[in-house]
CSV table of N, CA, C and O in Angstrom, one decimal:
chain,number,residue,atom,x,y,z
A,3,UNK,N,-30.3,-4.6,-24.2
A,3,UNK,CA,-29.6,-5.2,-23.1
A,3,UNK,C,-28.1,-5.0,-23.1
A,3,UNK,O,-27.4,-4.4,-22.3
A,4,UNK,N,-27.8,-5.5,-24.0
A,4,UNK,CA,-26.2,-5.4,-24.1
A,4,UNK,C,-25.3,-3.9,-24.5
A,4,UNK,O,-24.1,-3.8,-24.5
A,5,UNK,N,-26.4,-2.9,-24.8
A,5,UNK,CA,-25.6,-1.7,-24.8
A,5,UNK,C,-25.5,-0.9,-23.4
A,5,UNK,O,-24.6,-0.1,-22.9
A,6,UNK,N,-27.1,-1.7,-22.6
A,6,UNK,CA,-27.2,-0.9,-21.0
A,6,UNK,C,-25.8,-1.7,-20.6
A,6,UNK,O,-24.7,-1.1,-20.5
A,7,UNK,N,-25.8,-2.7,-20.6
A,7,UNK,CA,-24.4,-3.6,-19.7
A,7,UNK,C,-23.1,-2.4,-20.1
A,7,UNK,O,-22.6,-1.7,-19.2
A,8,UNK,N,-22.5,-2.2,-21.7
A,8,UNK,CA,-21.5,-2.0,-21.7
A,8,UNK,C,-21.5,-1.0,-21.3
A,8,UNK,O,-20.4,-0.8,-20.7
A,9,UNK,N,-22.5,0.2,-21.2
A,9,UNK,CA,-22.7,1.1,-20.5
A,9,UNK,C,-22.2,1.8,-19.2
A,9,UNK,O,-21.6,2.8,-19.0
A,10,UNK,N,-22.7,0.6,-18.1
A,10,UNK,CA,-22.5,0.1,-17.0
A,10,UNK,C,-20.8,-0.4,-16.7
A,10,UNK,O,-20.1,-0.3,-15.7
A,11,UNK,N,-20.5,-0.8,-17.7
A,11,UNK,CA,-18.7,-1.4,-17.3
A,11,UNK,C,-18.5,0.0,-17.6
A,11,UNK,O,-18.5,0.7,-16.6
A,12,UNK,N,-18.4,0.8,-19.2
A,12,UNK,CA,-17.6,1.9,-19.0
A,12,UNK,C,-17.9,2.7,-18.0
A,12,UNK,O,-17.0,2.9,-17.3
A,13,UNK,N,-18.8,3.0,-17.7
A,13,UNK,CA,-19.3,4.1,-16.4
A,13,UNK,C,-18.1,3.7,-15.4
A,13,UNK,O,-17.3,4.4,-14.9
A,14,UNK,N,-18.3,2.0,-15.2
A,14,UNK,CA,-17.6,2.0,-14.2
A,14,UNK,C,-16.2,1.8,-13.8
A,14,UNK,O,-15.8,1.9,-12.6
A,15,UNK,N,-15.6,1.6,-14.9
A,15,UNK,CA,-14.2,1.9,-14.9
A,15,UNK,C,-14.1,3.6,-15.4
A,15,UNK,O,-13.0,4.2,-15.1
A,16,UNK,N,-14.8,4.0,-15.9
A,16,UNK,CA,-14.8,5.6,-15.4
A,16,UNK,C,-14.3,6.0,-14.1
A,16,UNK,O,-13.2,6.4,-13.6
A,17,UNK,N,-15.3,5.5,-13.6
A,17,UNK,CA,-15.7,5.6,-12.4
A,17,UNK,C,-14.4,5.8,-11.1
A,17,UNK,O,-14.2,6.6,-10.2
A,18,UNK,N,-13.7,4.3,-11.8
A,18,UNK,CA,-13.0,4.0,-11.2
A,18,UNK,C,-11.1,4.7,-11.0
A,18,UNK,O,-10.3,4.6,-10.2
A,19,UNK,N,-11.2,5.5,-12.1
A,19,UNK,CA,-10.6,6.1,-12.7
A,19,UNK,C,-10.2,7.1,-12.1
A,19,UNK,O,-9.1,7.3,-11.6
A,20,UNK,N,-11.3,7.9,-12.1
A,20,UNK,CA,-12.1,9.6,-11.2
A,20,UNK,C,-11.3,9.0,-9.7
A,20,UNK,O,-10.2,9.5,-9.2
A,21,UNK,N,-12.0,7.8,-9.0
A,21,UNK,CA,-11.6,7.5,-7.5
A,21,UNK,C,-9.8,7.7,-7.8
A,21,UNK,O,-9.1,8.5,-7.1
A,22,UNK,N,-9.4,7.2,-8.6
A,22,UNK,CA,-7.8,6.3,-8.2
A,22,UNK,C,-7.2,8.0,-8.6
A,22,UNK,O,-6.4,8.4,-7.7
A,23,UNK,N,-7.4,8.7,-9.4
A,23,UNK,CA,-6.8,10.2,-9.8
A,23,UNK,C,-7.2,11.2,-8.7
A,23,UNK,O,-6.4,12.0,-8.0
A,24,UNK,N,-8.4,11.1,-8.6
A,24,UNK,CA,-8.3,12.1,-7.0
A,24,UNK,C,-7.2,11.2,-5.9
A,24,UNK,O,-6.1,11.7,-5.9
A,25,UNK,N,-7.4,10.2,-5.2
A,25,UNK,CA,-6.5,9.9,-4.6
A,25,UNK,C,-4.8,10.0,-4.8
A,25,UNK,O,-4.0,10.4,-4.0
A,26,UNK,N,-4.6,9.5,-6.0
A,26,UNK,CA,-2.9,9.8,-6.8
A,26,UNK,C,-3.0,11.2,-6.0
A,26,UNK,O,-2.3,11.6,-5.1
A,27,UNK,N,-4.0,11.9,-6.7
A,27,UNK,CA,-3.5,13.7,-7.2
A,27,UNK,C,-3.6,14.2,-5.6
A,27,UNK,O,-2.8,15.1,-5.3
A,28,UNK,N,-4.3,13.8,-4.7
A,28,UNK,CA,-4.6,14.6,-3.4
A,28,UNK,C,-3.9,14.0,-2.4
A,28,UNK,O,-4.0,14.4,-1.3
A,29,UNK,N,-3.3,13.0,-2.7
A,29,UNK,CA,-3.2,11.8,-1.3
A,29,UNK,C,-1.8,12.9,-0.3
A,29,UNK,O,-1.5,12.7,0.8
A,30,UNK,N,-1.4,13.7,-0.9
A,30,UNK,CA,0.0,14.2,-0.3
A,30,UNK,C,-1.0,15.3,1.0
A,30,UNK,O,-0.4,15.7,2.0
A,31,UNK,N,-2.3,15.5,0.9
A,31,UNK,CA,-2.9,16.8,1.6
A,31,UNK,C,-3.7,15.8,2.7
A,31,UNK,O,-3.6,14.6,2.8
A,32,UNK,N,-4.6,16.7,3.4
A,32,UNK,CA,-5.8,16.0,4.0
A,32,UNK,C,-6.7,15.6,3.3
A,32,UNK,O,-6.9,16.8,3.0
A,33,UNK,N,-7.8,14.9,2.6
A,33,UNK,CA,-8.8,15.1,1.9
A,33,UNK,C,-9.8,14.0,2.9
A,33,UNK,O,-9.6,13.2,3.7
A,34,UNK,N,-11.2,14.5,2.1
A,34,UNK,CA,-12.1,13.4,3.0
A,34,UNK,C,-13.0,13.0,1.6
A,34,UNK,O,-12.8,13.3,0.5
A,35,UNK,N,-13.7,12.1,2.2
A,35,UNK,CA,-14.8,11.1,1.2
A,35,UNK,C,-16.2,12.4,0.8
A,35,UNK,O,-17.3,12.0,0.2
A,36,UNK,N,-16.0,13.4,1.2
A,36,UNK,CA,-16.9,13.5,0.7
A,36,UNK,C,-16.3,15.1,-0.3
A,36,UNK,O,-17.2,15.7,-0.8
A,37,UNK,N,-15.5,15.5,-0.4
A,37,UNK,CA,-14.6,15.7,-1.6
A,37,UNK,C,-14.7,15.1,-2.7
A,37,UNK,O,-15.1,15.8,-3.7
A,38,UNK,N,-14.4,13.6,-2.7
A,38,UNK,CA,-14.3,12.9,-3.6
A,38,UNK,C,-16.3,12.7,-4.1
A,38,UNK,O,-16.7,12.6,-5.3
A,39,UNK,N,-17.0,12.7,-3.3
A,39,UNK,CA,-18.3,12.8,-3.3
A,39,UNK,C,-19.3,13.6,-4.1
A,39,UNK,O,-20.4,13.1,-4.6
A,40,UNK,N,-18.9,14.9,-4.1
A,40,UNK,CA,-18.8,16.0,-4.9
A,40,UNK,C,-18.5,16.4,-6.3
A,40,UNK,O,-19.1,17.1,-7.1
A,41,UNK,N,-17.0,15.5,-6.4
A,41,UNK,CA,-16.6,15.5,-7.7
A,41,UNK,C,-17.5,14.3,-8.3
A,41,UNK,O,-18.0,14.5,-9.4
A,42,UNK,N,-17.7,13.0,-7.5
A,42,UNK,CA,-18.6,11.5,-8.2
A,42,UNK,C,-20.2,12.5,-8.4
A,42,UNK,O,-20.9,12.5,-9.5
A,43,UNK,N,-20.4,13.0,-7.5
A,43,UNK,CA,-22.1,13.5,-8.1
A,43,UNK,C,-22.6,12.8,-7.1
A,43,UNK,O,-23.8,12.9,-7.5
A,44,UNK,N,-22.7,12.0,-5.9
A,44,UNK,CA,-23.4,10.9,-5.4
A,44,UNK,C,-23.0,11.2,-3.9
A,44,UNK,O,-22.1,11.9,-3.6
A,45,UNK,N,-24.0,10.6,-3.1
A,45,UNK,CA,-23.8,10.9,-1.5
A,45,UNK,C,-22.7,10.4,-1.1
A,45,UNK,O,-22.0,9.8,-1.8
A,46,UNK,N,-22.5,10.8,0.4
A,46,UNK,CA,-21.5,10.5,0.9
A,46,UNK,C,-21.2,8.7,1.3
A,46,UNK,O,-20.2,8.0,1.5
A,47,UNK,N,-22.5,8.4,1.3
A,47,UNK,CA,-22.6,7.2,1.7
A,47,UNK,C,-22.3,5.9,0.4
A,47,UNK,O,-21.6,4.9,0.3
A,48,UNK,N,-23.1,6.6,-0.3
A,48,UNK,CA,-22.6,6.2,-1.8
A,48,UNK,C,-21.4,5.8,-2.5
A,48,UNK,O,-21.0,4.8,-3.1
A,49,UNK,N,-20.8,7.2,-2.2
A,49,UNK,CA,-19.4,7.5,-2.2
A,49,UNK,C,-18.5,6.3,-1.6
A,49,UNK,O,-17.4,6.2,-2.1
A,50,UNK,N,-19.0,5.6,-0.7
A,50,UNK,CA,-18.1,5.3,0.5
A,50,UNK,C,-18.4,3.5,-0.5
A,50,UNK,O,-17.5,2.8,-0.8
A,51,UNK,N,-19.5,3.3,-0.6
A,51,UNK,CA,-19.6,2.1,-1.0
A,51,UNK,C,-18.8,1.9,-2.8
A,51,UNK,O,-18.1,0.9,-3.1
A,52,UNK,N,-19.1,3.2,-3.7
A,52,UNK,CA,-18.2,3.0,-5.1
A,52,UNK,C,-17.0,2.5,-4.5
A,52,UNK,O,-16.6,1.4,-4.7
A,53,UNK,N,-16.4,3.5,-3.7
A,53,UNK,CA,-14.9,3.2,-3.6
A,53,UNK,C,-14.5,1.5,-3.4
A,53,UNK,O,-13.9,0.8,-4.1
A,54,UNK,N,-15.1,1.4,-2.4
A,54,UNK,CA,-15.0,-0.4,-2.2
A,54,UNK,C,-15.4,-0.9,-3.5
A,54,UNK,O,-14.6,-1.7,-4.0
A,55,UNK,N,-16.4,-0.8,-4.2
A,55,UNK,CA,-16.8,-1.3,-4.9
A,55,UNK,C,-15.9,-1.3,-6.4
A,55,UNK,O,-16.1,-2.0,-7.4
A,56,UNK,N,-15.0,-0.4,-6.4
A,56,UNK,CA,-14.0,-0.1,-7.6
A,56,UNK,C,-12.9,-0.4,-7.3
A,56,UNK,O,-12.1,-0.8,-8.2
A,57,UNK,N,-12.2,-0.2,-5.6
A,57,UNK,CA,-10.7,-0.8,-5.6
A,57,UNK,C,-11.0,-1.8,-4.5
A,57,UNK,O,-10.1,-1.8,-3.7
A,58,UNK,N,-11.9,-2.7,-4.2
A,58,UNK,CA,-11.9,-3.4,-3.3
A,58,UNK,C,-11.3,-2.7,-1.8
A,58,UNK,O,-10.4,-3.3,-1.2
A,59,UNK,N,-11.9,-1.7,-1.3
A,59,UNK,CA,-10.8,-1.2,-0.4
A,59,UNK,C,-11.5,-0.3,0.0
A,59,UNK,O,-12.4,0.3,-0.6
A,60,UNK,N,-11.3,-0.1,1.3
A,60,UNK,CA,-12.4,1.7,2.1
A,60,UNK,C,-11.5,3.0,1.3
A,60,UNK,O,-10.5,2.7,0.7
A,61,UNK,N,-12.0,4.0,1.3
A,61,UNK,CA,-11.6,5.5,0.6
A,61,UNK,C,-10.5,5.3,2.0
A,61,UNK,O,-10.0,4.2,1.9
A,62,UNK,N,-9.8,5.9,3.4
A,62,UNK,CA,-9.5,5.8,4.1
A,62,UNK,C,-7.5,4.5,3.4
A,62,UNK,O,-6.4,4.9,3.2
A,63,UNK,N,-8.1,3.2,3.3
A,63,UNK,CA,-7.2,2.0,3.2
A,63,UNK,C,-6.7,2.8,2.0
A,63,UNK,O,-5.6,3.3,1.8
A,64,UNK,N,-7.6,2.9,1.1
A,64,UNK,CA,-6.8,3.4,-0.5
A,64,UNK,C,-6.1,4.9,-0.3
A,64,UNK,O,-5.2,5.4,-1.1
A,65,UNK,N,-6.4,5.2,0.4
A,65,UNK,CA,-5.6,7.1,0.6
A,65,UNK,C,-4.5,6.3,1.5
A,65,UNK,O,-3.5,6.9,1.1
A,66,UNK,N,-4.2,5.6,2.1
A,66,UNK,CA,-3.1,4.8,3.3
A,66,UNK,C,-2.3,4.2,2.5
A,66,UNK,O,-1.1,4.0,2.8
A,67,UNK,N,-2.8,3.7,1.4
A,67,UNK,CA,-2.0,2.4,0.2
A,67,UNK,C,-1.4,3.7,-0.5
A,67,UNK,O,-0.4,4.1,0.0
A,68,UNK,N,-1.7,4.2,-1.2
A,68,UNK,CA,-0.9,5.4,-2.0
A,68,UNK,C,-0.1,6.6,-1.1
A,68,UNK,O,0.6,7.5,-1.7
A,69,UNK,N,-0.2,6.4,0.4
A,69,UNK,CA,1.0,7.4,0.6
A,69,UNK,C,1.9,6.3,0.8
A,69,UNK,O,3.0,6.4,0.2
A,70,UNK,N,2.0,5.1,1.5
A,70,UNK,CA,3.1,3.8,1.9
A,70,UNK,C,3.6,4.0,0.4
A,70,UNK,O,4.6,4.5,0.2
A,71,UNK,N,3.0,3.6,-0.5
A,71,UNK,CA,3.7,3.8,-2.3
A,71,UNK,C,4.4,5.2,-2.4
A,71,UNK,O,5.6,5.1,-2.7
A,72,UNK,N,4.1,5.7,-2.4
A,72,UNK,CA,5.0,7.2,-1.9
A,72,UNK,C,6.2,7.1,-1.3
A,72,UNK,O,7.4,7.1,-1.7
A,73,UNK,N,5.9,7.0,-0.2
A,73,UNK,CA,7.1,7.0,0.9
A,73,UNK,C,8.0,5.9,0.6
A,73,UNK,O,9.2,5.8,1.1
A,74,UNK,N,7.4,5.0,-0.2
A,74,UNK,CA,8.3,3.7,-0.5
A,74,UNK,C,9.1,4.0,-1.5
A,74,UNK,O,10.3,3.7,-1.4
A,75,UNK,N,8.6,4.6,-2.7
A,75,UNK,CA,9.5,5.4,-3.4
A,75,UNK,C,10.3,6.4,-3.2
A,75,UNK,O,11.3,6.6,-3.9
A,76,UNK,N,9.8,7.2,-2.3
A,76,UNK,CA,11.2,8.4,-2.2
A,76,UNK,C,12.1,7.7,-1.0
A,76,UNK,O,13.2,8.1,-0.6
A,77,UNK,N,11.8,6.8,-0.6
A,77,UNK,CA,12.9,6.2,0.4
A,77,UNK,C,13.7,5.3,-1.0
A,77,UNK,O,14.9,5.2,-1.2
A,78,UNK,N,13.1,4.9,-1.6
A,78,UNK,CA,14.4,4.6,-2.8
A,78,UNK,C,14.9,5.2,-3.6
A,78,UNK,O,15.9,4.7,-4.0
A,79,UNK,N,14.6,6.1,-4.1
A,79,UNK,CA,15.1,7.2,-4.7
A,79,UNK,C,15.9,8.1,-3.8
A,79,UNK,O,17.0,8.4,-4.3
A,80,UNK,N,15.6,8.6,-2.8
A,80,UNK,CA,16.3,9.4,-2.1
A,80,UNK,C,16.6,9.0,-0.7
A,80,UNK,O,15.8,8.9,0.2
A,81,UNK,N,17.7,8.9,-0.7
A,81,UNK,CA,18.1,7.8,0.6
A,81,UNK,C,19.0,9.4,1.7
A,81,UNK,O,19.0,9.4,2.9
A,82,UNK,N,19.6,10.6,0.9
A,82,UNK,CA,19.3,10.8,2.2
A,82,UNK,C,18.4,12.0,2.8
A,82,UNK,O,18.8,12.7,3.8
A,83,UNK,N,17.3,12.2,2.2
A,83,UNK,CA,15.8,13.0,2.3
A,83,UNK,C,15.4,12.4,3.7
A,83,UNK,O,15.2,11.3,3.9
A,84,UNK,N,15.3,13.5,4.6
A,84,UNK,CA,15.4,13.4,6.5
A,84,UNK,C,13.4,12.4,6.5
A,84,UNK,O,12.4,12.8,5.9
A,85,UNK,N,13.5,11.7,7.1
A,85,UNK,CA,12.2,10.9,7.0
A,85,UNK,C,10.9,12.0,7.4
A,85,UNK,O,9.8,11.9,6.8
A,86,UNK,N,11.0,13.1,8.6
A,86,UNK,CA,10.3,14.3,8.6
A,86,UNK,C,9.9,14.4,7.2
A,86,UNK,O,8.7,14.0,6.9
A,87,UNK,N,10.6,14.9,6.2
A,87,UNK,CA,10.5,15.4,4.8
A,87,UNK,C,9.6,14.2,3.3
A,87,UNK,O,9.2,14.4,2.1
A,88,UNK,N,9.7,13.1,4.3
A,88,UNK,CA,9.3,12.1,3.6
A,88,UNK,C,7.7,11.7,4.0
A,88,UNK,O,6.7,11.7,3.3
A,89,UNK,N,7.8,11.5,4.9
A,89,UNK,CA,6.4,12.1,6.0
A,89,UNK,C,5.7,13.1,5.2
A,89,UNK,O,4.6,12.9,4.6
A,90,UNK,N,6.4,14.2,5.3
A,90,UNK,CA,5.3,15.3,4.8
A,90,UNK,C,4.8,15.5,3.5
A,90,UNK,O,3.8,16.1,3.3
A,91,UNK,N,5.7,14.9,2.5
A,91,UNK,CA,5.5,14.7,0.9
A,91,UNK,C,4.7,13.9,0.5
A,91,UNK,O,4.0,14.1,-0.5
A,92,UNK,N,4.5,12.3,1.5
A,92,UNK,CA,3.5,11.3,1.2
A,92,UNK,C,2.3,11.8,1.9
A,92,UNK,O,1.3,11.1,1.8
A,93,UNK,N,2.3,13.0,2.8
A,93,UNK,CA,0.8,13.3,3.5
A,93,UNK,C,0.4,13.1,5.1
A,93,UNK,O,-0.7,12.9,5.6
A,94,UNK,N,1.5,13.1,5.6
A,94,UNK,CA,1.9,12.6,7.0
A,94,UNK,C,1.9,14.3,7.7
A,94,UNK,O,2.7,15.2,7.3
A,95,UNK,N,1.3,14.4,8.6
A,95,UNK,CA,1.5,15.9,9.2
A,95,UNK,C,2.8,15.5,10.6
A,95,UNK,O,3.6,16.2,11.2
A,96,UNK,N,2.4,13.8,10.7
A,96,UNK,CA,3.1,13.6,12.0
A,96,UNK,C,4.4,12.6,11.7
A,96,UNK,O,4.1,11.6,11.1
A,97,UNK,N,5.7,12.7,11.9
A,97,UNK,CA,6.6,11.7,11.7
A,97,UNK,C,6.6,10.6,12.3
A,97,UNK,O,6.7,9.5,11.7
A,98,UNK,N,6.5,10.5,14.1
A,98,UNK,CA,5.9,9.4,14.3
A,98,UNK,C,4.8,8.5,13.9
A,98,UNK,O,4.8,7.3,13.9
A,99,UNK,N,3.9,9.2,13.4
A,99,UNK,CA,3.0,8.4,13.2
A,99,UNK,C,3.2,8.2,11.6
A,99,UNK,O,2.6,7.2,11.1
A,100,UNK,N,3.7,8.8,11.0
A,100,UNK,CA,4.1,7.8,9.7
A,100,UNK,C,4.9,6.4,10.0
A,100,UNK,O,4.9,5.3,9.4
A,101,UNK,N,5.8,6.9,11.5
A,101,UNK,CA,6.8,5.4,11.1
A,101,UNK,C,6.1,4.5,11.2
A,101,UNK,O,6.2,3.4,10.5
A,102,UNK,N,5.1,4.6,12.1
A,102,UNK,CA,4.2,3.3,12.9
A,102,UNK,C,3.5,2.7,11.7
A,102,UNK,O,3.4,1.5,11.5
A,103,UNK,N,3.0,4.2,10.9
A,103,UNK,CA,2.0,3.3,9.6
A,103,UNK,C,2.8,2.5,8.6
A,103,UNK,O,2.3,1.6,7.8
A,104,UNK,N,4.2,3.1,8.5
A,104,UNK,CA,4.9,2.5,7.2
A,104,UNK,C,5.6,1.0,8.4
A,104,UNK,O,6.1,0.0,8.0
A,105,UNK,N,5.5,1.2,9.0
A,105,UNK,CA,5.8,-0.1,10.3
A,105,UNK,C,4.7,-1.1,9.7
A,105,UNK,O,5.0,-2.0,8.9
A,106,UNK,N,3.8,-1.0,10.2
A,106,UNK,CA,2.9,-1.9,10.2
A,106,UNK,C,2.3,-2.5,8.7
A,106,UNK,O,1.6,-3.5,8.6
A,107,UNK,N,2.9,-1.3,7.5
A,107,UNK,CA,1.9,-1.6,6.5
A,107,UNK,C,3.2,-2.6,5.5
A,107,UNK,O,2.8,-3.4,4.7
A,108,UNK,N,4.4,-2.3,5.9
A,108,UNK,CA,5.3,-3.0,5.2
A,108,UNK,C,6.3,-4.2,6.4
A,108,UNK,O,7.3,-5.0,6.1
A,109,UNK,N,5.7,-4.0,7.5
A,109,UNK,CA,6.3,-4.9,8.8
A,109,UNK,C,7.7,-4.8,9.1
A,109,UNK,O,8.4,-5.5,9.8
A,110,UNK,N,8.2,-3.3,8.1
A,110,UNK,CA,10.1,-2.7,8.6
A,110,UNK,C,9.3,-1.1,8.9
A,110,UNK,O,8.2,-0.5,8.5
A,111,UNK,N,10.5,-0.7,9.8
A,111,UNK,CA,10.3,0.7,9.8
A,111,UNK,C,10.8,1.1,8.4
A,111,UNK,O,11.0,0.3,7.5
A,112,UNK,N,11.0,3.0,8.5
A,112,UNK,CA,11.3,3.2,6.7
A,112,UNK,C,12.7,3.1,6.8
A,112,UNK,O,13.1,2.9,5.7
A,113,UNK,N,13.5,3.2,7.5
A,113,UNK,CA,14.9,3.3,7.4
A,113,UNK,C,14.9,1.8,7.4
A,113,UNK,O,14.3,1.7,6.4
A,114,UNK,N,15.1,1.0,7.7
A,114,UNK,CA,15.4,-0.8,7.1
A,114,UNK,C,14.4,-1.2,6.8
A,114,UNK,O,13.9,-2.2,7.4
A,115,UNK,N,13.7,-0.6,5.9
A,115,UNK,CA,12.9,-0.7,4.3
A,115,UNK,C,14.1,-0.5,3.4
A,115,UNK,O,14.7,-1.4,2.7
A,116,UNK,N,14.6,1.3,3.8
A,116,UNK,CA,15.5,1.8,2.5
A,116,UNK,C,16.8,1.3,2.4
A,116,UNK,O,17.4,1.2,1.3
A,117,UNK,N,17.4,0.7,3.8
A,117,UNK,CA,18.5,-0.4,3.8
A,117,UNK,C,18.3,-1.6,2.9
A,117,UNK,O,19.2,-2.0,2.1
A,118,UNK,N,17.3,-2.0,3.1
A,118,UNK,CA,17.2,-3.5,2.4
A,118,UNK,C,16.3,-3.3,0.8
A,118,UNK,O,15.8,-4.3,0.3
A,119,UNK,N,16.2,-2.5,0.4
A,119,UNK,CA,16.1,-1.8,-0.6
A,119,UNK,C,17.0,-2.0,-1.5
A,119,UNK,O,16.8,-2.5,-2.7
A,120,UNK,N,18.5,-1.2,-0.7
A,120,UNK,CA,19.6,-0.6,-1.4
A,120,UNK,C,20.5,-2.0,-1.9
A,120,UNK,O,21.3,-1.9,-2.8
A,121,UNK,N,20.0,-3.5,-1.1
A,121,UNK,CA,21.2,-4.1,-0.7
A,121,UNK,C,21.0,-4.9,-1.8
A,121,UNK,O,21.7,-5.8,-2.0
């Protein structure tokens, strides 16, 4: 019993591991769940349920949390990198629609993010 269990945790912080490094490593491109699906070995549907099940979070919310971390860092590191350029390094094909998501996911646009950042 107790070797199936530990079994079971390492698997699953394996597991969890594989999800968060595909995401790090791809989040700058388009990717879909069933990419990551491929690499896990397991359906798509499957797929969709580990992910929650390892970062508490949809594949979709966790690819969205790691580009805002992105864009949140190169807006502090690089203050004056044109936000187009910042957009497209965290995975954004569109600049408006980055501002709106880094709007809503941090409740500042990115330019007074990187203001109050600096201050």
């Amino acid at each position: 019993d107790r070797l199936g269990e530990m079994t079971e945790q390492e698997s699953s912080g394996s597991r969890e591991q594989i999800i968060k490094k595909f995401i790090i490593d791809n989040s700058h491109r388009a990717l879909s769940l069933a990419e990551l699906a491929e690499i896990l070995h397991l359906s798509l549907s499957r797929t969709g349920h580990a992910v929650r099940e390892e970062l508490g979070m949809t594949f979709h919310e966790a690819v969205m949390c790691e580009r805002m971390n992105r864009a949140a860092n190169l807006l502090t590191a690089h203050y004056k990198l044109p936000l187009a350029e910042i957009a497209a390094i965290a995975g954004f094909r569109d600049t408006h629609y980055f501002i709106r998501c880094f709007t809503r996911h941090f409740g500042v646009p990115p330019r007074a993010y990187q203001k109050k950042t600096r201050e």
